[in-house]
């Protein structure tokens, strides 16, 4: 079956966060910020949901059945050579929810938690909101690519007394897919320093040709033993609003500590439509995902080539994974606030502003390229017109 990613489906009036607060005419401002896609979920998932909705009874959900777990386990073992076990699974209504609870489970008040900025901004919030200290080992941008400064990574752990590290793998927003070697080096430092790892691998399915996602916990039993692996079908199949995510923790003591924190929030179990969607997505979504990834390759090429040809002041940081594009806008010579205003007011584009992601974000903007090509063409034209009008 050939899937359609070209049709522009209006999300106005559908309670979409991406469009929240937009008061102008449809299309006046193009929202290309939050990380969900402007594509409908796989038709196989929509069909499973329709069937579930038609049943009419929407009581409490259960995700412990084999029909839920088997496709999930198969997905990870076939694609990532990692076979999570049923007893490792803790269901949560989202990865951010899991990160918040993991921070409390693994650390005490005022303990330091390490992140690698620029990075997905809820990490810093999860640390701050839980009364922990943020320790930053910034990524180094060199020759158009981000790398890890391992000396700084270990020094920061020692100096700040870091107890846990939130790993973003693949990395949002810089688009790095960490190699096995990079993950191993970070993991060895964490092992040596007794630092636990919260591995957010939500973007694992969006890895571009030539790159491989390695599940951090799969590298060695010692790594697995210190790690919580956060996964979800939400980015891959565009299901974020259904709030289903799967957290795998093989270490029983860590799992129990995590469950205790989740329990304290009063969370009572999964959304039944999330359960249905997750199951159908991992069972039937592989072809759709393969075609989606091809389509996204075209979108990424369009942005890269258009910028090079028409807006050389803005450069694409070539992503290795994710559908989020990190644009180096420093060539426009604007102060951070002015740059964001320029995108919003002059170009009519709603991107995520670089400084939101912390240190190293100044002069950058994040563009979500998971939209029909025509939307992206319109966005690029708006950007070119605004830059030319300067
Ligand atoms: C790295 C990362 N983690 C987590 C999330 C959100 O996860 P959830 O919606 O399951 O809380 C996102 C969404 O953008 C993300 O990029």
JSON list of N, CA, C and O and ligand atoms in Angstrom, two decimals, residues 35 93-97 120 123 168 172 200 202-203 232 234-235 240 245 324, ligand 1:
[
{"chain": "A", "resi": 35, "resn": "UNK", "atom": "N", "xyz": [7.03, 18.99, 18.66]},
{"chain": "A", "resi": 35, "resn": "UNK", "atom": "CA", "xyz": [7.39, 17.77, 17.93]},
{"chain": "A", "resi": 35, "resn": "UNK", "atom": "C", "xyz": [6.22, 16.79, 17.79]},
{"chain": "A", "resi": 35, "resn": "UNK", "atom": "O", "xyz": [6.22, 15.71, 18.37]},
{"chain": "A", "resi": 93, "resn": "UNK", "atom": "N", "xyz": [2.05, 7.80, 31.16]},
{"chain": "A", "resi": 93, "resn": "UNK", "atom": "CA", "xyz": [1.30, 8.59, 30.17]},
{"chain": "A", "resi": 93, "resn": "UNK", "atom": "C", "xyz": [2.19, 9.48, 29.31]},
{"chain": "A", "resi": 93, "resn": "UNK", "atom": "O", "xyz": [1.67, 10.32, 28.60]},
{"chain": "A", "resi": 94, "resn": "UNK", "atom": "N", "xyz": [3.49, 9.30, 29.39]},
{"chain": "A", "resi": 94, "resn": "UNK", "atom": "CA", "xyz": [4.37, 10.10, 28.55]},
{"chain": "A", "resi": 94, "resn": "UNK", "atom": "C", "xyz": [5.79, 9.94, 29.01]},
{"chain": "A", "resi": 94, "resn": "UNK", "atom": "O", "xyz": [6.06, 9.50, 30.15]},
{"chain": "A", "resi": 95, "resn": "UNK", "atom": "N", "xyz": [6.71, 10.31, 28.12]},
{"chain": "A", "resi": 95, "resn": "UNK", "atom": "CA", "xyz": [8.12, 10.22, 28.49]},
{"chain": "A", "resi": 95, "resn": "UNK", "atom": "C", "xyz": [8.51, 11.36, 29.43]},
{"chain": "A", "resi": 95, "resn": "UNK", "atom": "O", "xyz": [9.29, 11.18, 30.35]},
{"chain": "A", "resi": 96, "resn": "UNK", "atom": "N", "xyz": [7.94, 12.53, 29.21]},
{"chain": "A", "resi": 96, "resn": "UNK", "atom": "CA", "xyz": [8.26, 13.64, 30.12]},
{"chain": "A", "resi": 96, "resn": "UNK", "atom": "C", "xyz": [7.80, 13.30, 31.54]},
{"chain": "A", "resi": 96, "resn": "UNK", "atom": "O", "xyz": [8.53, 13.50, 32.51]},
{"chain": "A", "resi": 97, "resn": "UNK", "atom": "N", "xyz": [6.62, 12.73, 31.66]},
{"chain": "A", "resi": 97, "resn": "UNK", "atom": "CA", "xyz": [6.13, 12.26, 32.97]},
{"chain": "A", "resi": 97, "resn": "UNK", "atom": "C", "xyz": [7.13, 11.27, 33.56]},
{"chain": "A", "resi": 97, "resn": "UNK", "atom": "O", "xyz": [7.46, 11.33, 34.75]},
{"chain": "A", "resi": 120, "resn": "UNK", "atom": "N", "xyz": [16.51, 19.10, 24.70]},
{"chain": "A", "resi": 120, "resn": "UNK", "atom": "CA", "xyz": [15.06, 19.15, 24.90]},
{"chain": "A", "resi": 120, "resn": "UNK", "atom": "C", "xyz": [14.73, 19.81, 26.25]},
{"chain": "A", "resi": 120, "resn": "UNK", "atom": "O", "xyz": [15.11, 19.30, 27.30]},
{"chain": "A", "resi": 123, "resn": "UNK", "atom": "N", "xyz": [13.82, 18.63, 30.08]},
{"chain": "A", "resi": 123, "resn": "UNK", "atom": "CA", "xyz": [14.80, 17.98, 30.97]},
{"chain": "A", "resi": 123, "resn": "UNK", "atom": "C", "xyz": [15.18, 18.95, 32.09]},
{"chain": "A", "resi": 123, "resn": "UNK", "atom": "O", "xyz": [15.18, 18.57, 33.27]},
{"chain": "A", "resi": 168, "resn": "UNK", "atom": "N", "xyz": [19.80, 12.10, 25.92]},
{"chain": "A", "resi": 168, "resn": "UNK", "atom": "CA", "xyz": [18.83, 12.28, 24.84]},
{"chain": "A", "resi": 168, "resn": "UNK", "atom": "C", "xyz": [19.41, 11.59, 23.61]},
{"chain": "A", "resi": 168, "resn": "UNK", "atom": "O", "xyz": [20.37, 12.08, 23.01]},
{"chain": "A", "resi": 172, "resn": "UNK", "atom": "N", "xyz": [17.69, 15.53, 20.52]},
{"chain": "A", "resi": 172, "resn": "UNK", "atom": "CA", "xyz": [16.84, 16.65, 20.15]},
{"chain": "A", "resi": 172, "resn": "UNK", "atom": "C", "xyz": [17.36, 17.86, 20.90]},
{"chain": "A", "resi": 172, "resn": "UNK", "atom": "O", "xyz": [17.44, 17.79, 22.14]},
{"chain": "A", "resi": 200, "resn": "UNK", "atom": "N", "xyz": [16.46, 8.73, 27.33]},
{"chain": "A", "resi": 200, "resn": "UNK", "atom": "CA", "xyz": [15.25, 9.10, 26.58]},
{"chain": "A", "resi": 200, "resn": "UNK", "atom": "C", "xyz": [15.51, 8.75, 25.12]},
{"chain": "A", "resi": 200, "resn": "UNK", "atom": "O", "xyz": [16.24, 9.46, 24.42]},
{"chain": "A", "resi": 202, "resn": "UNK", "atom": "N", "xyz": [13.12, 8.27, 22.72]},
{"chain": "A", "resi": 202, "resn": "UNK", "atom": "CA", "xyz": [11.83, 8.42, 22.04]},
{"chain": "A", "resi": 202, "resn": "UNK", "atom": "C", "xyz": [11.98, 8.60, 20.53]},
{"chain": "A", "resi": 202, "resn": "UNK", "atom": "O", "xyz": [11.08, 8.26, 19.78]},
{"chain": "A", "resi": 203, "resn": "UNK", "atom": "N", "xyz": [13.14, 9.14, 20.08]},
{"chain": "A", "resi": 203, "resn": "UNK", "atom": "CA", "xyz": [13.33, 9.37, 18.64]},
{"chain": "A", "resi": 203, "resn": "UNK", "atom": "C", "xyz": [14.07, 8.21, 17.95]},
{"chain": "A", "resi": 203, "resn": "UNK", "atom": "O", "xyz": [14.51, 8.35, 16.81]},
{"chain": "A", "resi": 232, "resn": "UNK", "atom": "N", "xyz": [8.51, 5.21, 23.42]},
{"chain": "A", "resi": 232, "resn": "UNK", "atom": "CA", "xyz": [7.09, 5.51, 23.17]},
{"chain": "A", "resi": 232, "resn": "UNK", "atom": "C", "xyz": [6.81, 5.37, 21.68]},
{"chain": "A", "resi": 232, "resn": "UNK", "atom": "O", "xyz": [7.71, 5.61, 20.87]},
{"chain": "A", "resi": 234, "resn": "UNK", "atom": "N", "xyz": [4.81, 7.39, 20.35]},
{"chain": "A", "resi": 234, "resn": "UNK", "atom": "CA", "xyz": [4.15, 8.67, 20.06]},
{"chain": "A", "resi": 234, "resn": "UNK", "atom": "C", "xyz": [4.83, 9.49, 18.98]},
{"chain": "A", "resi": 234, "resn": "UNK", "atom": "O", "xyz": [4.15, 10.07, 18.12]},
{"chain": "A", "resi": 235, "resn": "UNK", "atom": "N", "xyz": [6.17, 9.58, 18.98]},
{"chain": "A", "resi": 235, "resn": "UNK", "atom": "CA", "xyz": [6.83, 10.34, 17.90]},
{"chain": "A", "resi": 235, "resn": "UNK", "atom": "C", "xyz": [6.73, 9.55, 16.61]},
{"chain": "A", "resi": 235, "resn": "UNK", "atom": "O", "xyz": [6.37, 10.08, 15.57]},
{"chain": "A", "resi": 240, "resn": "UNK", "atom": "N", "xyz": [1.05, 11.33, 20.10]},
{"chain": "A", "resi": 240, "resn": "UNK", "atom": "CA", "xyz": [1.37, 11.96, 21.39]},
{"chain": "A", "resi": 240, "resn": "UNK", "atom": "C", "xyz": [0.12, 12.26, 22.22]},
{"chain": "A", "resi": 240, "resn": "UNK", "atom": "O", "xyz": [0.14, 12.13, 23.45]},
{"chain": "A", "resi": 245, "resn": "UNK", "atom": "N", "xyz": [3.31, 5.55, 26.84]},
{"chain": "A", "resi": 245, "resn": "UNK", "atom": "CA", "xyz": [4.76, 5.36, 26.68]},
{"chain": "A", "resi": 245, "resn": "UNK", "atom": "C", "xyz": [5.20, 4.18, 27.52]},
{"chain": "A", "resi": 245, "resn": "UNK", "atom": "O", "xyz": [4.56, 3.82, 28.53]},
{"chain": "A", "resi": 324, "resn": "UNK", "atom": "N", "xyz": [13.45, 16.84, 13.45]},
{"chain": "A", "resi": 324, "resn": "UNK", "atom": "CA", "xyz": [13.59, 18.22, 13.92]},
{"chain": "A", "resi": 324, "resn": "UNK", "atom": "C", "xyz": [14.87, 18.80, 13.33]},
{"chain": "A", "resi": 324, "resn": "UNK", "atom": "O", "xyz": [15.93, 18.18, 13.45]},
{"chain": "B", "resi": 1, "resn": "LIG", "atom": "C1", "xyz": [13.50, 13.94, 23.54]},
{"chain": "B", "resi": 1, "resn": "LIG", "atom": "C2", "xyz": [12.02, 13.98, 23.81]},
{"chain": "B", "resi": 1, "resn": "LIG", "atom": "N1", "xyz": [11.53, 13.34, 24.88]},
{"chain": "B", "resi": 1, "resn": "LIG", "atom": "C3", "xyz": [10.22, 13.34, 25.15]},
{"chain": "B", "resi": 1, "resn": "LIG", "atom": "C4", "xyz": [9.32, 14.00, 24.36]},
{"chain": "B", "resi": 1, "resn": "LIG", "atom": "C5", "xyz": [7.88, 14.04, 24.71]},
{"chain": "B", "resi": 1, "resn": "LIG", "atom": "O1", "xyz": [7.43, 12.84, 25.18]},
{"chain": "B", "resi": 1, "resn": "LIG", "atom": "P1", "xyz": [5.96, 12.64, 25.77]},
{"chain": "B", "resi": 1, "resn": "LIG", "atom": "O2", "xyz": [5.02, 13.33, 24.87]},
{"chain": "B", "resi": 1, "resn": "LIG", "atom": "O3", "xyz": [5.81, 11.16, 25.77]},
{"chain": "B", "resi": 1, "resn": "LIG", "atom": "O4", "xyz": [5.99, 13.22, 27.13]},
{"chain": "B", "resi": 1, "resn": "LIG", "atom": "C6", "xyz": [9.79, 14.68, 23.24]},
{"chain": "B", "resi": 1, "resn": "LIG", "atom": "C7", "xyz": [8.87, 15.42, 22.39]},
{"chain": "B", "resi": 1, "resn": "LIG", "atom": "O5", "xyz": [9.23, 16.29, 21.68]},
{"chain": "B", "resi": 1, "resn": "LIG", "atom": "C8", "xyz": [11.17, 14.65, 22.95]},
{"chain": "B", "resi": 1, "resn": "LIG", "atom": "O6", "xyz": [11.67, 15.28, 21.88]}
]
